[in-house]
PDB file of C-alpha atoms in Angstrom:
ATOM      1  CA  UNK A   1      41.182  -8.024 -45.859  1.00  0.00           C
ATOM      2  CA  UNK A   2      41.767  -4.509 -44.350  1.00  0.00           C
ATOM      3  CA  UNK A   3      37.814  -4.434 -44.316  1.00  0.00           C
ATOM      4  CA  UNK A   4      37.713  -7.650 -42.142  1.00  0.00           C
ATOM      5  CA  UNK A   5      40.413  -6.394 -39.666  1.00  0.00           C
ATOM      6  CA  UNK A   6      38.704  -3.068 -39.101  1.00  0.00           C
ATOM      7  CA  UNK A   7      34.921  -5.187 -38.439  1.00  0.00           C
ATOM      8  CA  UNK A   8      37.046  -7.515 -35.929  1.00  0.00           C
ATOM      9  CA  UNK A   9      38.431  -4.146 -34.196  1.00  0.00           C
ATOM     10  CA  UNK A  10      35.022  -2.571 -34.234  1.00  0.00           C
ATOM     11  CA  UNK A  11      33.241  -5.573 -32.405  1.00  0.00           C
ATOM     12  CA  UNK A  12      35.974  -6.238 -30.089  1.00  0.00           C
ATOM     13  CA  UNK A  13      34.614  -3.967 -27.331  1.00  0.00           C
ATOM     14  CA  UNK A  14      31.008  -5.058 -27.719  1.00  0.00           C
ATOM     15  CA  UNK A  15      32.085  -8.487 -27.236  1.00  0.00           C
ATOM     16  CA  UNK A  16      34.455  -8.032 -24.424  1.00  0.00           C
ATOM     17  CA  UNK A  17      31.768  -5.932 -22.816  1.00  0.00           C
ATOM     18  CA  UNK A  18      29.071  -9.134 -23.799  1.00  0.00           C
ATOM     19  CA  UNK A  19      31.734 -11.703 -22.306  1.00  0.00           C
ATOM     20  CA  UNK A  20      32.070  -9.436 -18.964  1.00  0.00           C
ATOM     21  CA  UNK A  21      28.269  -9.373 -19.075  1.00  0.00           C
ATOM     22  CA  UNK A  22      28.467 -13.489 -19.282  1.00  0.00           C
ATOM     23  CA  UNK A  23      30.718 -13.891 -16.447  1.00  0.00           C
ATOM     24  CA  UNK A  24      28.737 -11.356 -14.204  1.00  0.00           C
ATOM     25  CA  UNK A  25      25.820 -13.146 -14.505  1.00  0.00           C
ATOM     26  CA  UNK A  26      27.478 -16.646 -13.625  1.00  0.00           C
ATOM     27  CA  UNK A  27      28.691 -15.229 -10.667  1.00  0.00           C
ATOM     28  CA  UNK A  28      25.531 -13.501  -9.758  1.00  0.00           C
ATOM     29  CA  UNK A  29      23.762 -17.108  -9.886  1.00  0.00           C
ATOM     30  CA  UNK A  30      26.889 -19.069  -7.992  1.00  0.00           C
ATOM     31  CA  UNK A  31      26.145 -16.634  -5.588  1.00  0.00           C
ATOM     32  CA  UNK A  32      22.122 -16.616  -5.564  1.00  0.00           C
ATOM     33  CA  UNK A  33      22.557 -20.681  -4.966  1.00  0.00           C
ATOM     34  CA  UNK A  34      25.260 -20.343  -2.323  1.00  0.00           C
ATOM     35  CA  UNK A  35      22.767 -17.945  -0.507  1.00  0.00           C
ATOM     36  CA  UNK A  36      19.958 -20.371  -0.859  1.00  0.00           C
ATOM     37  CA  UNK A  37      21.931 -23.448   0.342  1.00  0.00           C
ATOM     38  CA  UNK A  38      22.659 -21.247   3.271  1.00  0.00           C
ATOM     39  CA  UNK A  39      19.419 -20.432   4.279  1.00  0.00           C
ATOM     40  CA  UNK A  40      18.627 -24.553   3.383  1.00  0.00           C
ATOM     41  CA  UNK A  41      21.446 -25.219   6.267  1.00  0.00           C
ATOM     42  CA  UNK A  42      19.625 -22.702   8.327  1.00  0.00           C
ATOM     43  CA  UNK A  43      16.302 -23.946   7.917  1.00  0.00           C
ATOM     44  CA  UNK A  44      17.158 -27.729   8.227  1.00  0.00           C
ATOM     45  CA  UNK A  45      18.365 -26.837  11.984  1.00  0.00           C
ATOM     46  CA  UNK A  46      14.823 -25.238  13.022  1.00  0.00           C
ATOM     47  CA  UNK A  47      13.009 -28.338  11.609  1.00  0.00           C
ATOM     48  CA  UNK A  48      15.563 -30.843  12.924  1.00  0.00           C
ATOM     49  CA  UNK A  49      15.033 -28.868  16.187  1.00  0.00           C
ATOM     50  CA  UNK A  50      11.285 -28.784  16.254  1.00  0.00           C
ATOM     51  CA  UNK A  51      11.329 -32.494  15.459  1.00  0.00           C
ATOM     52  CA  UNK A  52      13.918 -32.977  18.409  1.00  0.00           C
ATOM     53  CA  UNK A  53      11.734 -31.385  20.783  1.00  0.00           C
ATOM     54  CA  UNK A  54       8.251 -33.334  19.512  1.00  0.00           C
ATOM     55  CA  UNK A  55       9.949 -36.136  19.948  1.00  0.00           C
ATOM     56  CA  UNK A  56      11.065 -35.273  23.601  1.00  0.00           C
ATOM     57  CA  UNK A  57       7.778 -34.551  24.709  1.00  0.00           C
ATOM     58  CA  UNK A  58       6.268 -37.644  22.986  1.00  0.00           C
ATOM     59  CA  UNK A  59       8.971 -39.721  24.768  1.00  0.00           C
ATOM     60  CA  UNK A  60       7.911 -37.569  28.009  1.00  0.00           C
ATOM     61  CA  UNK A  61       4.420 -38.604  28.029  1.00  0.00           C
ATOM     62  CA  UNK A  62       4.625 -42.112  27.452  1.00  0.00           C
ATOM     63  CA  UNK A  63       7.323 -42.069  30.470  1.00  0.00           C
ATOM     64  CA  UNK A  64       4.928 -40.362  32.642  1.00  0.00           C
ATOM     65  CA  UNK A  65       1.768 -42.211  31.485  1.00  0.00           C
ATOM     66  CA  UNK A  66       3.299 -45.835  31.262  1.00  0.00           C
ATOM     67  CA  UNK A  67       1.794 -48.605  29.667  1.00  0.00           C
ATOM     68  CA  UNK A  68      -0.917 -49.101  32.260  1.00  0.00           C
ATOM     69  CA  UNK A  69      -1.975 -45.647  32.277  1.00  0.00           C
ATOM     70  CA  UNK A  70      -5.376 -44.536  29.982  1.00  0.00           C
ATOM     71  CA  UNK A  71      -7.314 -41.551  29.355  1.00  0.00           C
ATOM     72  CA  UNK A  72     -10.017 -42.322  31.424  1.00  0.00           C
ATOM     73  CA  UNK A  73      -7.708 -43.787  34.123  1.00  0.00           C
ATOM     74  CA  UNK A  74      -8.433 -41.194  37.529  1.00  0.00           C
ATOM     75  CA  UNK A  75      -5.346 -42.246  38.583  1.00  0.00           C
ATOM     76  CA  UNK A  76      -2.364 -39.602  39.633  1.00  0.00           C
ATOM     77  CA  UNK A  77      -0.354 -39.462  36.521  1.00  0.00           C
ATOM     78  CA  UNK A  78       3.654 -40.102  37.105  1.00  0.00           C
ATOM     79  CA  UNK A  79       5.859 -36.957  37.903  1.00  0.00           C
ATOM     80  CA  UNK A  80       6.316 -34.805  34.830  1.00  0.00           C
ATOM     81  CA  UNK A  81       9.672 -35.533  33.502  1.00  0.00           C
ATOM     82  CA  UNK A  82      12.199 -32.437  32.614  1.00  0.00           C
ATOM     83  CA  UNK A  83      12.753 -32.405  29.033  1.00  0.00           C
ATOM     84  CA  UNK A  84      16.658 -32.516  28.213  1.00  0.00           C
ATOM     85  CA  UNK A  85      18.369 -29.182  28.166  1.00  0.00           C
ATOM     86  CA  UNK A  86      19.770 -29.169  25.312  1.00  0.00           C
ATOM     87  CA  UNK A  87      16.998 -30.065  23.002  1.00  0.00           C
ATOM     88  CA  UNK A  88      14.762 -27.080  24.917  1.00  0.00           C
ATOM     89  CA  UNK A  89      17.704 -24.563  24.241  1.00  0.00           C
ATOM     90  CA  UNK A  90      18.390 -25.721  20.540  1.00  0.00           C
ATOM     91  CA  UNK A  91      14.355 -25.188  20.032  1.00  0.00           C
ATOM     92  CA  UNK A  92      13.657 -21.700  21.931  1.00  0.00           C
ATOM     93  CA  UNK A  93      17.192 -20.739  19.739  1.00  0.00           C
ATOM     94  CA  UNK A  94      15.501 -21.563  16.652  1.00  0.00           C
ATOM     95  CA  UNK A  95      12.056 -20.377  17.813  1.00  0.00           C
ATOM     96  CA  UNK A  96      13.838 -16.923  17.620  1.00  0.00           C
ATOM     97  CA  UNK A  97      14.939 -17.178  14.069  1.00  0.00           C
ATOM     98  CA  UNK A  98      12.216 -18.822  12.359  1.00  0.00           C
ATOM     99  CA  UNK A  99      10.101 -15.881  11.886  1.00  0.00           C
ATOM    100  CA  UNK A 100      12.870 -14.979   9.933  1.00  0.00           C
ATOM    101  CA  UNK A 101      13.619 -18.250   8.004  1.00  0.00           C
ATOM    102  CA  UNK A 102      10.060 -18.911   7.615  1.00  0.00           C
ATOM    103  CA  UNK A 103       6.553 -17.476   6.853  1.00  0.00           C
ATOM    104  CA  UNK A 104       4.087 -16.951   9.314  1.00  0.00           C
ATOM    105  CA  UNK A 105       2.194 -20.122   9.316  1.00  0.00           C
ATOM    106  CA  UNK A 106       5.531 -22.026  10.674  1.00  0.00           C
ATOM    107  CA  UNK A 107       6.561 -19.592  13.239  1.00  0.00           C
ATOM    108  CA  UNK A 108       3.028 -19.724  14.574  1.00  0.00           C
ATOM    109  CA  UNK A 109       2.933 -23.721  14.100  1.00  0.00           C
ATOM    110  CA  UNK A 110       6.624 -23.193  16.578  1.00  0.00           C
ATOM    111  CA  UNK A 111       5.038 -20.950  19.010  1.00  0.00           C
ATOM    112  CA  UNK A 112       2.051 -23.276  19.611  1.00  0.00           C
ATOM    113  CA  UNK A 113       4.710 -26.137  19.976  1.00  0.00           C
ATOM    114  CA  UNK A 114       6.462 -24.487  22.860  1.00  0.00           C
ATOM    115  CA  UNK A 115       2.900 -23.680  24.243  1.00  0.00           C
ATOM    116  CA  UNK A 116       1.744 -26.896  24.643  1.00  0.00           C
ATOM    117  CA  UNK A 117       5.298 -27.758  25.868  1.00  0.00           C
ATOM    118  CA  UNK A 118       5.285 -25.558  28.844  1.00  0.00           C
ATOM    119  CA  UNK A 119       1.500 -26.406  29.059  1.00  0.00           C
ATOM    120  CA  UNK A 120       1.983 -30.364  29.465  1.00  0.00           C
ATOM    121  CA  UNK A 121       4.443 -29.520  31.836  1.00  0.00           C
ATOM    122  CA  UNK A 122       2.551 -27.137  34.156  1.00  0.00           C
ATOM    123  CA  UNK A 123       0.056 -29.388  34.278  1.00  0.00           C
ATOM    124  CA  UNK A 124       0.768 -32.411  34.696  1.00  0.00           C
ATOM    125  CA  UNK A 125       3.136 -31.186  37.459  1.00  0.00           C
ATOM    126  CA  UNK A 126      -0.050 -29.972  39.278  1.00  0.00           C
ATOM    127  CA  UNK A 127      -1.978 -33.211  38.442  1.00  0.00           C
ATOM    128  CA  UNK A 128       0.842 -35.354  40.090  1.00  0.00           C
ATOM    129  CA  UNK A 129       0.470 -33.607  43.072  1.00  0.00           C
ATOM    130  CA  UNK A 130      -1.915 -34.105  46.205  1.00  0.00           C
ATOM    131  CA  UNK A 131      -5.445 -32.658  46.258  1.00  0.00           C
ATOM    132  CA  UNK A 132      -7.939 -31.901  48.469  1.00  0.00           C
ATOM    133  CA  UNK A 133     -11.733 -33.298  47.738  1.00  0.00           C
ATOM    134  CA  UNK A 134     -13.442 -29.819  46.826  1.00  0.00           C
ATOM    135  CA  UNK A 135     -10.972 -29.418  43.666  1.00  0.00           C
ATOM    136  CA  UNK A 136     -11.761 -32.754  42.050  1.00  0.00           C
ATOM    137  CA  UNK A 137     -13.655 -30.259  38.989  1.00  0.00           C
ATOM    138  CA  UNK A 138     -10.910 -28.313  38.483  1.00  0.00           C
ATOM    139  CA  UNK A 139      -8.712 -31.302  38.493  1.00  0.00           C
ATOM    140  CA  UNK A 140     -10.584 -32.864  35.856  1.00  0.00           C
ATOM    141  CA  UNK A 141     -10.288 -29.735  34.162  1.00  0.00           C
ATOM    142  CA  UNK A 142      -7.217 -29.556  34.015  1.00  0.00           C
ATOM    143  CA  UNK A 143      -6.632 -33.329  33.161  1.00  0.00           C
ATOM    144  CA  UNK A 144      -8.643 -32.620  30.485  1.00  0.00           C
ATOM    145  CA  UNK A 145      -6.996 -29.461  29.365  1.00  0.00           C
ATOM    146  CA  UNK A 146      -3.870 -31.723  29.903  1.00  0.00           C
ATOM    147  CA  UNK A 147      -4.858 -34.495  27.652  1.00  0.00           C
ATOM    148  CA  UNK A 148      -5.752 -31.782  25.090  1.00  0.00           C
ATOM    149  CA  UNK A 149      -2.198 -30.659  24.763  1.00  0.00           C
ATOM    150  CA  UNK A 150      -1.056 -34.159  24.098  1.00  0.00           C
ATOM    151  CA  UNK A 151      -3.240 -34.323  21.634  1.00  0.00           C
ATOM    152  CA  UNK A 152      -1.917 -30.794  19.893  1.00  0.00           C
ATOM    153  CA  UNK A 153       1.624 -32.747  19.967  1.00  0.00           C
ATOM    154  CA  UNK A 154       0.564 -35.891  18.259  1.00  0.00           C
ATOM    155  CA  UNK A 155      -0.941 -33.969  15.528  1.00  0.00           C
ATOM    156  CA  UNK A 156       1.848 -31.547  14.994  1.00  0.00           C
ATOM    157  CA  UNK A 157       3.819 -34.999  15.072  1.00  0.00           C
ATOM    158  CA  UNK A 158       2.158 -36.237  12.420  1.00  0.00           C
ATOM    159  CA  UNK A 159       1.856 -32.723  10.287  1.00  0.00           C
ATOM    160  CA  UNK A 160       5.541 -31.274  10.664  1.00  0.00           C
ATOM    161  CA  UNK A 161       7.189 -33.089   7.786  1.00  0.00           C
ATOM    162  CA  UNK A 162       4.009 -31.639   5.320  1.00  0.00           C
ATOM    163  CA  UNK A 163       4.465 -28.238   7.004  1.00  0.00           C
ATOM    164  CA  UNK A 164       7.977 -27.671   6.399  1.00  0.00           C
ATOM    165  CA  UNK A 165       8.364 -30.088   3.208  1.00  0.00           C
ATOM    166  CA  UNK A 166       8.010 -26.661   0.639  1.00  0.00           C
ATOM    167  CA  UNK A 167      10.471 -24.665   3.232  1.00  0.00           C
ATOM    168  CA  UNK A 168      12.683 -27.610   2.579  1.00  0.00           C
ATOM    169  CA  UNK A 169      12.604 -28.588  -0.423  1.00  0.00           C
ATOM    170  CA  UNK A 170      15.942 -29.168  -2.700  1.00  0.00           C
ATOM    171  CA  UNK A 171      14.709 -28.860  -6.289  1.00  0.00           C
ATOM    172  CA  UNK A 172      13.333 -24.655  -5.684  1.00  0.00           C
ATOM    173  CA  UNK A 173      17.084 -24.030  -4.744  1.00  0.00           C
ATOM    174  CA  UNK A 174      18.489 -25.289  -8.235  1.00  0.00           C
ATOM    175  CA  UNK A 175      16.086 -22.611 -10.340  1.00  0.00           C
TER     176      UNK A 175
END
């Protein structure tokens, strides 16, 4: 009996020291998943923000086009229509953070976003304008140029869901 009391004394620290080693751990992952949810809260507001503003401009050039309105159409185009200023501040804000939030690829993918964004609206400003006969070239120019842009935004449209979907997705954070 005396031989079992001194083998219980004689493990006790080892297995205190194993149990503190137990809990440490636990805590250690709690806190690895809390910091990934965070970053998952982060990163949800620069895609919900880059969606925002796609979907402005989309809804900006079918405003300024109209239903009548076709590529080809020489037409003036409709004023250019200011984007709301909230959805513009939300993006540039998250434009600054998601080269830190992000890899390269969707920083760049952001920065060629807000491109096009100020591009469509330079130009199609201009195009809505008056001008005289010996700049019809560069006017078609720049409607094509213009058109271009749109084009860039439909795509990205159609691509930002499979750009961000690993950034985004739930089932890395539980590892």
């Amino acid at each position: 009996m005396s031989e079992i009391l001194k083998w219980m004394e004689a493990s006790l620290g080892p297995g205190v020291a194993l149990l503190g080693v137990v809990v440490a751990r636990a805590q250690w992952h709690t806190n690895d998943v809390k910091l990934r949810l965070d970053s998952y809260d982060r990163r949800l507001r620069v895609y919900k923000s880059a969606v925002g503003m796609l979907d402005a401009i989309r809804s900006e050039i079918l405003v300024r086009r109209g239903p009548a309105v076709h590529a080809t159409n020489l037409l003036p185009l409709k004023d250019y229509q200011d984007l709301p200023e909230e959805v513009v501040s939300s993006f540039l804000n998250c434009l600054m953070e998601a080269p830190f939030l992000f890899d390269r690829s969707i920083a760049n993918f952001m920065q060629g976003i807000d491109k096009d964004r100020r591009s469509i609206a330079r130009l199609s400003r201009h195009l809505a304008g008056t001008f005289p006969l010996d700049t019809q070239g560069s006017r078609q120019l720049d409607r094509q140029s213009l058109r271009e842009s749109e084009a860039r935004i439909a795509r990205a449209h159609e691509h930002i869901e499979a750009k961000f979907r690993r950034h985004l997705s739930l089932s890395r954070l539980q590892n």
